[in-house]
Short mmCIF file of C-alpha atoms and ligand atoms in Angstrom, two decimals:
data_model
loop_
_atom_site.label_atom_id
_atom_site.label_comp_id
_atom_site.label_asym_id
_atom_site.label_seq_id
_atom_site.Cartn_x
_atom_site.Cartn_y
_atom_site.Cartn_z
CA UNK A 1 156.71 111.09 128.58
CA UNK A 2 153.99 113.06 127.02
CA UNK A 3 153.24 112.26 123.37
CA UNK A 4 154.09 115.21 120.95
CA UNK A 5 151.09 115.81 118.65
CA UNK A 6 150.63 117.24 115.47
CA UNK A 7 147.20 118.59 113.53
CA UNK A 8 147.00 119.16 110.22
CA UNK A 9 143.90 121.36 109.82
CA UNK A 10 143.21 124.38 112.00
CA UNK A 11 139.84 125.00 111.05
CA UNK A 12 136.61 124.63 113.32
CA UNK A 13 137.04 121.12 114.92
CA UNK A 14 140.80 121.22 114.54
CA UNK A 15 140.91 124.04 116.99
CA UNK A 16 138.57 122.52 119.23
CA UNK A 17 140.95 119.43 119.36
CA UNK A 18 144.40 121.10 119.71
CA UNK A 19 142.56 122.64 123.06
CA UNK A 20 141.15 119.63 123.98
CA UNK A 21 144.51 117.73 123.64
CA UNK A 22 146.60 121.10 125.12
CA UNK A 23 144.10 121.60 128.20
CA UNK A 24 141.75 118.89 128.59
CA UNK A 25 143.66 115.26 128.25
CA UNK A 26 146.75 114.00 129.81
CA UNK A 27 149.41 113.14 128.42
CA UNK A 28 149.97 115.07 125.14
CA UNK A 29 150.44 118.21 123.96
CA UNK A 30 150.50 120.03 120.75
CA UNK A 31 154.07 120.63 118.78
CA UNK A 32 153.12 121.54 115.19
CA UNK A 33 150.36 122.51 113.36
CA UNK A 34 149.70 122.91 109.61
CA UNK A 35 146.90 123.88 107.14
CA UNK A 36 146.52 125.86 103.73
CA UNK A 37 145.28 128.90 105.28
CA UNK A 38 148.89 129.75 106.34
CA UNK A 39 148.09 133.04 108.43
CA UNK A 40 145.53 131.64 110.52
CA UNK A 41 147.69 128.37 111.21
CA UNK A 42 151.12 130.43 111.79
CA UNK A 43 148.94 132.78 114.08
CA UNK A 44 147.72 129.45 115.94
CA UNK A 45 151.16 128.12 116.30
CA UNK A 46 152.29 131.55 117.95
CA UNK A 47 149.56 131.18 120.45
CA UNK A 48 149.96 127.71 121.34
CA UNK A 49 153.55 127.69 120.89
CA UNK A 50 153.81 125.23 118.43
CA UNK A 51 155.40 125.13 114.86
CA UNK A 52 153.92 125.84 111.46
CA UNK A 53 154.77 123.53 108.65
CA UNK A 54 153.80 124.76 105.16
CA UNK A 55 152.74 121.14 104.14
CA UNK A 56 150.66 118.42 106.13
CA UNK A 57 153.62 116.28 104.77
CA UNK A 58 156.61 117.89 106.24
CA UNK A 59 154.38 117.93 109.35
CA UNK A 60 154.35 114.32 109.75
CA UNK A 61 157.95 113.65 108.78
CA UNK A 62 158.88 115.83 111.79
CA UNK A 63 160.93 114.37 114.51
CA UNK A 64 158.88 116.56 116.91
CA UNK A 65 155.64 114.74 115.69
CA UNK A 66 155.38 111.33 117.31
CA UNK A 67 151.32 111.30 116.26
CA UNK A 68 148.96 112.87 114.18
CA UNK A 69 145.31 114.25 113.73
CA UNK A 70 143.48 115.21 110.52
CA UNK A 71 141.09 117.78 111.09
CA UNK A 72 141.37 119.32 106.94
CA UNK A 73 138.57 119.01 105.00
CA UNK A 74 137.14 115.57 103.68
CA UNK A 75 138.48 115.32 100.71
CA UNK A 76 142.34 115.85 102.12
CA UNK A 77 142.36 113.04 105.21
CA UNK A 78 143.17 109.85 102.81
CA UNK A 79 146.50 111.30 101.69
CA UNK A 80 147.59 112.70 105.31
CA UNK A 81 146.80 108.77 106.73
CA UNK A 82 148.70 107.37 103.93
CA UNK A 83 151.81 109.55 104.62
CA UNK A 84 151.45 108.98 108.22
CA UNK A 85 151.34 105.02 107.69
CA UNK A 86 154.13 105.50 105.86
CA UNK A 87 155.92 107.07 108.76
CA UNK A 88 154.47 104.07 111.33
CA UNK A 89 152.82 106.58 113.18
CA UNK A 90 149.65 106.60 114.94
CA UNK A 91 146.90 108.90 113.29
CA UNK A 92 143.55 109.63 114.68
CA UNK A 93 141.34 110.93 111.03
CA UNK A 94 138.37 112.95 111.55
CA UNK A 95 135.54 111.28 109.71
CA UNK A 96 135.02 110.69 106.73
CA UNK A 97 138.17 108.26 106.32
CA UNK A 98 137.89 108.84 102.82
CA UNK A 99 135.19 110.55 100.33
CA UNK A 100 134.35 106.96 98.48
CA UNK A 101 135.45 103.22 99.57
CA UNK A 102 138.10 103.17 97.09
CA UNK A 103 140.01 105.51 98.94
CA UNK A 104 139.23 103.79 102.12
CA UNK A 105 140.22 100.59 100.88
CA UNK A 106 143.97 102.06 99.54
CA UNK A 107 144.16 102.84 103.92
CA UNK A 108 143.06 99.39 104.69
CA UNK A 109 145.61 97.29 102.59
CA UNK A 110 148.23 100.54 103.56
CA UNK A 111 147.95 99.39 107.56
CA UNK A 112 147.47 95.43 106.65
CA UNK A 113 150.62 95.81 105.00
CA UNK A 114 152.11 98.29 108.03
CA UNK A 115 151.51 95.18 110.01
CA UNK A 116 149.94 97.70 112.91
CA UNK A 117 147.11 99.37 113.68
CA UNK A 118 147.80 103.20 113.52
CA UNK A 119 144.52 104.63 112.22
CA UNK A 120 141.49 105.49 114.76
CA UNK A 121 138.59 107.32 112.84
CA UNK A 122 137.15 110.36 114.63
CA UNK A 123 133.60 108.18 115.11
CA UNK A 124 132.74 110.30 118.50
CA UNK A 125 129.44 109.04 119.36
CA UNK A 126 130.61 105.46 120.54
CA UNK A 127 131.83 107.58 123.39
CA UNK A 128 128.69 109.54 123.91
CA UNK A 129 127.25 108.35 127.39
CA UNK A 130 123.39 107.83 125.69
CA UNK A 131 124.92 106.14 122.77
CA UNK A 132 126.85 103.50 125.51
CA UNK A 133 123.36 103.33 127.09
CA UNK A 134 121.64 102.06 123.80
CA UNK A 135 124.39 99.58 123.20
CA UNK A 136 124.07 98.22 126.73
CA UNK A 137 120.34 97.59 126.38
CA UNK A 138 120.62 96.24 123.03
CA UNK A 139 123.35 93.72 124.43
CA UNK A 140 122.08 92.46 127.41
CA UNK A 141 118.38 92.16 125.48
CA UNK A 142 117.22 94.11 127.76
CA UNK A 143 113.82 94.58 125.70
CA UNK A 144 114.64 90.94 123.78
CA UNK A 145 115.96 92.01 120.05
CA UNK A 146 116.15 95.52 118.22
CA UNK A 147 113.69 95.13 115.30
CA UNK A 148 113.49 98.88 114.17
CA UNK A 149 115.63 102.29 114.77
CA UNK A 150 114.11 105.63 114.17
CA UNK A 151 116.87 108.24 113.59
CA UNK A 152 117.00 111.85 112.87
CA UNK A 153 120.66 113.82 112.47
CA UNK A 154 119.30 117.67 112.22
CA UNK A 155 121.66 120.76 111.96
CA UNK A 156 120.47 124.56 112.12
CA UNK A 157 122.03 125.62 108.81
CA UNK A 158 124.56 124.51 106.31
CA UNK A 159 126.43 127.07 103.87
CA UNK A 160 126.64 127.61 100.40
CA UNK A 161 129.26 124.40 100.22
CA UNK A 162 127.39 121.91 101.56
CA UNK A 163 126.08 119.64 98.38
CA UNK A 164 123.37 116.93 98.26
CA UNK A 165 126.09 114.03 98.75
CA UNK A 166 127.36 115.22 102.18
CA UNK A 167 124.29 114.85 103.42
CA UNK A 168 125.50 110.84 103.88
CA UNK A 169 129.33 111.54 103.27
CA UNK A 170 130.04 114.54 105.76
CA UNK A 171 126.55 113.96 108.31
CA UNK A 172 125.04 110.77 107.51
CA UNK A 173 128.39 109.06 108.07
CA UNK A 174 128.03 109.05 112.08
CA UNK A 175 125.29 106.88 111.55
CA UNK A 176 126.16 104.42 109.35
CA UNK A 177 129.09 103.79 111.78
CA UNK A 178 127.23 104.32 115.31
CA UNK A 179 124.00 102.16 114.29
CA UNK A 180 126.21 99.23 112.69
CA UNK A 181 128.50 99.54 115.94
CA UNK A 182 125.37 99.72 118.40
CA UNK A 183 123.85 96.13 116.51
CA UNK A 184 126.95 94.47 115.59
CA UNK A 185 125.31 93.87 112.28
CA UNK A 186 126.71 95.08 109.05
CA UNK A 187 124.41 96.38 106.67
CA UNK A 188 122.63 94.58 103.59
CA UNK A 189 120.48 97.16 101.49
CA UNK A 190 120.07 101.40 101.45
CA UNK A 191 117.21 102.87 99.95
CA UNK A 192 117.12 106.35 99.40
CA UNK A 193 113.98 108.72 99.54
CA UNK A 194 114.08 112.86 98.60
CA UNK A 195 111.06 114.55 100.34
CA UNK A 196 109.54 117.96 99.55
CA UNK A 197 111.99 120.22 100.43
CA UNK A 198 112.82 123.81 102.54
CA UNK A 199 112.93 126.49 101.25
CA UNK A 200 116.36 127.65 103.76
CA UNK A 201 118.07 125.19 101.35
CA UNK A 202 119.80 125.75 97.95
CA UNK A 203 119.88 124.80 94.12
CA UNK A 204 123.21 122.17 94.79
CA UNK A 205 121.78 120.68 97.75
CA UNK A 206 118.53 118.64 98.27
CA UNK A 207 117.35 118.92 101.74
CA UNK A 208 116.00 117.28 103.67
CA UNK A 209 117.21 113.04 102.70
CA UNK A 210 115.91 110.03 103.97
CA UNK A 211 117.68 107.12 104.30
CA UNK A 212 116.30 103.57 104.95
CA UNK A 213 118.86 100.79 106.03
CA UNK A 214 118.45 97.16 106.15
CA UNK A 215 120.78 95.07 108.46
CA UNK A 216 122.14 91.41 107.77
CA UNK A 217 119.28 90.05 110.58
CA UNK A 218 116.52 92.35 108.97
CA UNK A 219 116.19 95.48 111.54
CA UNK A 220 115.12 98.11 109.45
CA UNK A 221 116.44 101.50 110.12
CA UNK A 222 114.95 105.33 109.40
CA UNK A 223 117.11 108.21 109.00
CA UNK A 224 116.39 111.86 108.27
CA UNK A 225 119.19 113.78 107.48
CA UNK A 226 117.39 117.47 107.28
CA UNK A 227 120.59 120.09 107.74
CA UNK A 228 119.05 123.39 107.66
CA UNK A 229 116.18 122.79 110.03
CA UNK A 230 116.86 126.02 111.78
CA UNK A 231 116.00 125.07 115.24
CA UNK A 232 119.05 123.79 116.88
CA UNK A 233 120.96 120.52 116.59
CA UNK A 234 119.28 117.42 117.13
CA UNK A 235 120.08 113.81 116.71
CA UNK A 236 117.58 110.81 117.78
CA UNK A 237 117.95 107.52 117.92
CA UNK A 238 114.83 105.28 119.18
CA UNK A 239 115.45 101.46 119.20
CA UNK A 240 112.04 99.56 118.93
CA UNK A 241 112.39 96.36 120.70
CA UNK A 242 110.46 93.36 121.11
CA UNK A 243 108.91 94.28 124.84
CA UNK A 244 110.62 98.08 124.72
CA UNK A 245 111.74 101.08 122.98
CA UNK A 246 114.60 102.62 124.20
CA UNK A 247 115.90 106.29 122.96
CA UNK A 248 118.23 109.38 123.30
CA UNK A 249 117.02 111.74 125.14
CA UNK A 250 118.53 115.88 124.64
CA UNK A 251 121.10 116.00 127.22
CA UNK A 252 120.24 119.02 129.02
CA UNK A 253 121.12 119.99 132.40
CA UNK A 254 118.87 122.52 132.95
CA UNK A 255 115.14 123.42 132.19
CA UNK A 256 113.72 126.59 132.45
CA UNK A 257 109.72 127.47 133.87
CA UNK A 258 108.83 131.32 133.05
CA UNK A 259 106.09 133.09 131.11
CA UNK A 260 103.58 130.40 131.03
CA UNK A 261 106.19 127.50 129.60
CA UNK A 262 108.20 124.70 131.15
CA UNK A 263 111.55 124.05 128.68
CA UNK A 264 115.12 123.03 127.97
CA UNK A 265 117.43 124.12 125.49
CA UNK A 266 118.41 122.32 122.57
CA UNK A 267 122.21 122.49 121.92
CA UNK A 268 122.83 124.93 119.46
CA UNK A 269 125.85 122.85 117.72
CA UNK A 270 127.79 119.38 117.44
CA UNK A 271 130.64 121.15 119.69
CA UNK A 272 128.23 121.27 122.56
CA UNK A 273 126.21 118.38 121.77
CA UNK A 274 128.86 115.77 122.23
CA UNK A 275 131.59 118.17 123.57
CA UNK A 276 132.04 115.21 125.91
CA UNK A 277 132.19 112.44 123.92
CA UNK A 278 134.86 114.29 122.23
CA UNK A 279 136.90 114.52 125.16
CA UNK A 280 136.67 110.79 125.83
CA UNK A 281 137.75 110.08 122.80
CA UNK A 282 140.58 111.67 123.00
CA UNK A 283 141.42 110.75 126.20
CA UNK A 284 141.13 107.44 125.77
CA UNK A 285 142.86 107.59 122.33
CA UNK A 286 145.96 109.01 123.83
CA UNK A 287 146.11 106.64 126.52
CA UNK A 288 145.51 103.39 124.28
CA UNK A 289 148.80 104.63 122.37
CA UNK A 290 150.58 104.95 125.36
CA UNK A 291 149.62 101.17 126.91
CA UNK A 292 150.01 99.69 123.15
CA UNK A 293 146.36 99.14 122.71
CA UNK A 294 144.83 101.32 120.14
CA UNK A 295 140.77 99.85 120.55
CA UNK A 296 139.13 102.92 118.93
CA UNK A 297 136.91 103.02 115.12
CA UNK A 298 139.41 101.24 113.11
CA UNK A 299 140.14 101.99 109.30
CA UNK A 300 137.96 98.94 108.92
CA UNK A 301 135.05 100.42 110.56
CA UNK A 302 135.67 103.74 107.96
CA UNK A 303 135.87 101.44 105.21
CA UNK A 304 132.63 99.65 106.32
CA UNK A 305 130.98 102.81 106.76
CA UNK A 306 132.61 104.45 103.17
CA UNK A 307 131.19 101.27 100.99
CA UNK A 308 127.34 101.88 102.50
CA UNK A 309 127.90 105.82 102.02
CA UNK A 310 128.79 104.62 98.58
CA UNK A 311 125.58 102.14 98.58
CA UNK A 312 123.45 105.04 99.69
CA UNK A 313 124.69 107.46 96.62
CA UNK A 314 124.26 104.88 94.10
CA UNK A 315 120.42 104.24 95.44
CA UNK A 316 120.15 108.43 95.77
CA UNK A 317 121.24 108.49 91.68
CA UNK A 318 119.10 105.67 90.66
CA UNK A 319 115.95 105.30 93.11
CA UNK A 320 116.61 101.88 94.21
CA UNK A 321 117.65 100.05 97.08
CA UNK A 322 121.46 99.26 96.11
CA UNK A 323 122.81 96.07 97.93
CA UNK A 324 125.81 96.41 100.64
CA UNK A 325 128.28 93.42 100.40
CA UNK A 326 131.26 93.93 102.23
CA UNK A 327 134.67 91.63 101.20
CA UNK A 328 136.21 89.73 104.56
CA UNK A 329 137.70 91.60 106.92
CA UNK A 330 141.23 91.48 107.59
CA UNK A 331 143.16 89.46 110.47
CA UNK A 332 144.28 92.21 111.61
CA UNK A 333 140.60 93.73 112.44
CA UNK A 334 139.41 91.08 114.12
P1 NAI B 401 136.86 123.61 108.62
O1 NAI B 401 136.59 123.98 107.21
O2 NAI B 401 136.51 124.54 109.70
O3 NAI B 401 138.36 123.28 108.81
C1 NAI B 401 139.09 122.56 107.85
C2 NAI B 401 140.48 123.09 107.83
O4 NAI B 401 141.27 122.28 106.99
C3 NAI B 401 140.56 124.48 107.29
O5 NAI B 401 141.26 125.28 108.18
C4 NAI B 401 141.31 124.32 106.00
O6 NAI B 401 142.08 125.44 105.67
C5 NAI B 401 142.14 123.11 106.29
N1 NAI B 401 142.61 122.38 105.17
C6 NAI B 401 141.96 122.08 104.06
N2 NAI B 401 142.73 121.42 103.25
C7 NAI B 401 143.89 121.26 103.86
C8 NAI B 401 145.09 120.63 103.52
N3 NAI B 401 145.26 120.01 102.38
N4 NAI B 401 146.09 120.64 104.40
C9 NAI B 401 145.93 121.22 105.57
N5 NAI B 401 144.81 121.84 105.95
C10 NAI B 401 143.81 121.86 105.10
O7 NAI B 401 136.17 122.21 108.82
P2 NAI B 401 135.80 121.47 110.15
O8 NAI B 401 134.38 121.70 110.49
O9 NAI B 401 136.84 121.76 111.14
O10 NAI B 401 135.91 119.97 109.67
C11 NAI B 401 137.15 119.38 109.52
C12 NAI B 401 136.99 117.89 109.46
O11 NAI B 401 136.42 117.46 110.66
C13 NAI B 401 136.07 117.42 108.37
O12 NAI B 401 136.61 116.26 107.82
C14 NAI B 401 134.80 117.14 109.06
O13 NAI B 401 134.10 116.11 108.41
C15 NAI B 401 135.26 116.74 110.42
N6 NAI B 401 134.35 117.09 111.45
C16 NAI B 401 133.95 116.12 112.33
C17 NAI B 401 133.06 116.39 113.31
C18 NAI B 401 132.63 115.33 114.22
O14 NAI B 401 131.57 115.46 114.84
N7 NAI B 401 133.38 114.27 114.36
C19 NAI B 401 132.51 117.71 113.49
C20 NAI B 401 133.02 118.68 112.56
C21 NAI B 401 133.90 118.34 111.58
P1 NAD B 402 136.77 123.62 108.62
O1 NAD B 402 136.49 124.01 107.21
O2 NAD B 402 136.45 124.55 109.71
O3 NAD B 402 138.28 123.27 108.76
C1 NAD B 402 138.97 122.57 107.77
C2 NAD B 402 140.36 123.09 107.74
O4 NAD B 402 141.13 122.28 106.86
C3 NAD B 402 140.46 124.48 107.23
O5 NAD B 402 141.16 125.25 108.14
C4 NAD B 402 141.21 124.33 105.94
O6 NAD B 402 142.01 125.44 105.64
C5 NAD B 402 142.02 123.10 106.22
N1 NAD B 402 142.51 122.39 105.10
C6 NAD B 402 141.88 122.15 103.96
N2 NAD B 402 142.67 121.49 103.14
C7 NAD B 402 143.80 121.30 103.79
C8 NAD B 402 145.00 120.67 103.46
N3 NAD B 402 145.18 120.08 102.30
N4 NAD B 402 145.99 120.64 104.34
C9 NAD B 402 145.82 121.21 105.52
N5 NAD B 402 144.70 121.83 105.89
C10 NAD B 402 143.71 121.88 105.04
O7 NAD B 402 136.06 122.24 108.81
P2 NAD B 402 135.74 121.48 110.15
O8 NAD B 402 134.32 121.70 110.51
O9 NAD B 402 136.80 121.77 111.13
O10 NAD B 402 135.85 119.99 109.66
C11 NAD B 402 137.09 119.43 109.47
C12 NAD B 402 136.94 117.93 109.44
O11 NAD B 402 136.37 117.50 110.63
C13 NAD B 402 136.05 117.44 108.35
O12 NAD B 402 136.58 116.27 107.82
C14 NAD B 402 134.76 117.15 109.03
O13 NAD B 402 134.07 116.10 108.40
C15 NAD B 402 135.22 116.77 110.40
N6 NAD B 402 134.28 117.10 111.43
C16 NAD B 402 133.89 116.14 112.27
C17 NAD B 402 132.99 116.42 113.25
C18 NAD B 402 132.54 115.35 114.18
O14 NAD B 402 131.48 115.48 114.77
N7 NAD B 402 133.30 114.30 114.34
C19 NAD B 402 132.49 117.69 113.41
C20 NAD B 402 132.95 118.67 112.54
C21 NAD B 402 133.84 118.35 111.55
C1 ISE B 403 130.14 117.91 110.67
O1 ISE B 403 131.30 117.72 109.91
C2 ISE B 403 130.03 116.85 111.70
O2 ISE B 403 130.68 115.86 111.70
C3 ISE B 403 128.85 116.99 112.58
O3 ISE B 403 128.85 116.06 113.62
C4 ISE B 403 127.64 116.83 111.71
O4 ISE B 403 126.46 116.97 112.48
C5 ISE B 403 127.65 117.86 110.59
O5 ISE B 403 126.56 117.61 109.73
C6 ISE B 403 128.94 117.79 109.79
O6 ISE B 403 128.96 118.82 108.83
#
């Protein structure tokens, strides 16, 4: 029987996920839908023939809600996963779990207690077919071992909003989970660095960020985060080995030769840069509830990646590289 899904958030990825889930993946379809901007959601739920609840809450309660995505903003997805614990129901949370570790932690010892894992954290770029590549390579030593990564995570604009701390909590945040899942090493040290900046940035946020990362064997990582660099989205990842680098290349299907140049596009957004990852994702989210074996990010990993996005904001406020120590994981985790 097809799972009955419901979204709480109908904004710009929640959208993109409700027609994902409705036309895309098999086995689930959307029932309900909620957010605070009521006329665009009811309006949705018309379309899609779904119902509108007036509170995320009430959403997950519903007997015609068997699971749930979080697609609100940031600040909103630690009390929809607690409610939805609550209810023993599986939730997949777009990242970040939670805006500090604290809150991250509160889901943790909510699901130890639960028993079950219910959470999967919307982490998309383990399923990003470059992203496997890397992994494989760094696995099989390939190249013998990783010793540095040299990262960018670029964006075309970012509004008015958009403040120096989501540079790590709202963009930064795919790499502190992707890197520490492509090594299998969890992180020991962030430094922070503020370059000169742009002037297509504002007074609230400092752009662009550099981050440097230290792992528990000693690869050193690099990571701009630059999110108004008005050329197109871009993420690289190059992994220096010991006989070998090895590195993401644009996907791009594509190139174009006219007027003297030979090019290919850059993808103007993160819906078409890793539209497919997304869809595995969800694919193979909805199927691991349906055989019993969710195997997606796990609250842990959000937690993991929420006390080195803390880490990185201490060592932004102060200048220094802050030490990571994570507690032991849970039983259930591993
Ligand atoms: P958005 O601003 O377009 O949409 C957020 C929606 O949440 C809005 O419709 C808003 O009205 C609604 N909302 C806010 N508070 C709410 C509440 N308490 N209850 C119900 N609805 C509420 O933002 P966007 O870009 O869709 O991002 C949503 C989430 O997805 C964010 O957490 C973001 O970090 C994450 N995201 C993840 C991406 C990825 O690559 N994995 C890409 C884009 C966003
Ligand atoms: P958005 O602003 O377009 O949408 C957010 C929606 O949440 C809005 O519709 C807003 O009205 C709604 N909302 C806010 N508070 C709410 C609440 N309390 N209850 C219900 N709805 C509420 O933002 P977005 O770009 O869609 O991002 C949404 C989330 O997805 C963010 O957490 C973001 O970090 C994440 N995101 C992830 C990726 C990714 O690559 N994985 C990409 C984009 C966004
Ligand atoms: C957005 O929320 C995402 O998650 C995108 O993947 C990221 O590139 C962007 O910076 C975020 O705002």
């Amino acid at each position: 029987m097809d799972l009955k899904v419901g979204v709480i958030g109908t904004g710009a990825i929640g959208i993109e996920h409700i027609k994902r889930i409705n036309e895309k993946v098999q086995g689930a379809y959307v029932t309900a839908v909620s957010d605070i901007n009521v006329e665009q959601a009811q309006r949705l739920a018309n379309q899609i023939d779904a119902v509108f609840f007036e509170t995320g809450e009430e959403l997950i309660a519903s007997p015609d809600v068997a699971i749930v995505v979080v697609t609100s903003w940031d600040p909103t997805h630690e009390k929809y996963v607690l409610e939805a614990i609550k209810h023993g129901k599986y939730v997949f949370c777009e990242k970040p779990l939670a805006t500090d570790s604290a809150g991250c932690k509160r889901i943790v010892d909510a699901e130890v207690k639960a028993g079950k894992k219910l959470v999967q954290v919307g982490f998309m770029r383990r399923y990003d077919r470059g992203y496997i590549e890397l992994k494989e390579a760094i696995e099989t030593k390939k190249f013998g071992e990783p010793l540095m990564l040299h990262c960018a995570h670029r964006n075309p604009t970012a509004d008015e909003n958009y403040l120096t701390p989501m540079a790590i909590i709202n963009t930064g945040i795919h790499e502190l989970d992707a890197l520490r899942w492509l090594l299998q090493e969890d992180y020991v040290s962030a430094q922070m660095i503020l370059p000169k900046q742009t002037s297509f940035t504002h007074e609230k946020l400092h752009d662009p960020q550099m981050l440097i990362l230290e792992t528990v064997s000693g690869v050193h990582i690099d990571l701009e985060i630059f999110v108004n660099c008005q050329f197109g989205y871009d993420i690289k990842c190059d992994v220096v080995c010991e006989t070998g680098e090895i590195g993401l290349e644009d996907p791009a299907y594509t190139h174009v030769k006219a007027k003297g140049k030979n090019y290919t596009k850059i993808a103007p957004d993160w819906q078409t840069r890793f539209v497919e990852a997304y869809d595995y994702e969800f694919e193979l989210w909805i199927r691991s509830i349906q055989t019993g074996n969710l195997n997606g990010p796990t609250a842990w990993d959000g937690y993991a990646a929420a006390v080195t996005m803390d880490a990185c904001g201490k060592a932004r406020d102060t200048g220094e590289r802050t030490l990571i120590q994570l507690p032991e994981c849970p039983a259930l985790y591993k």
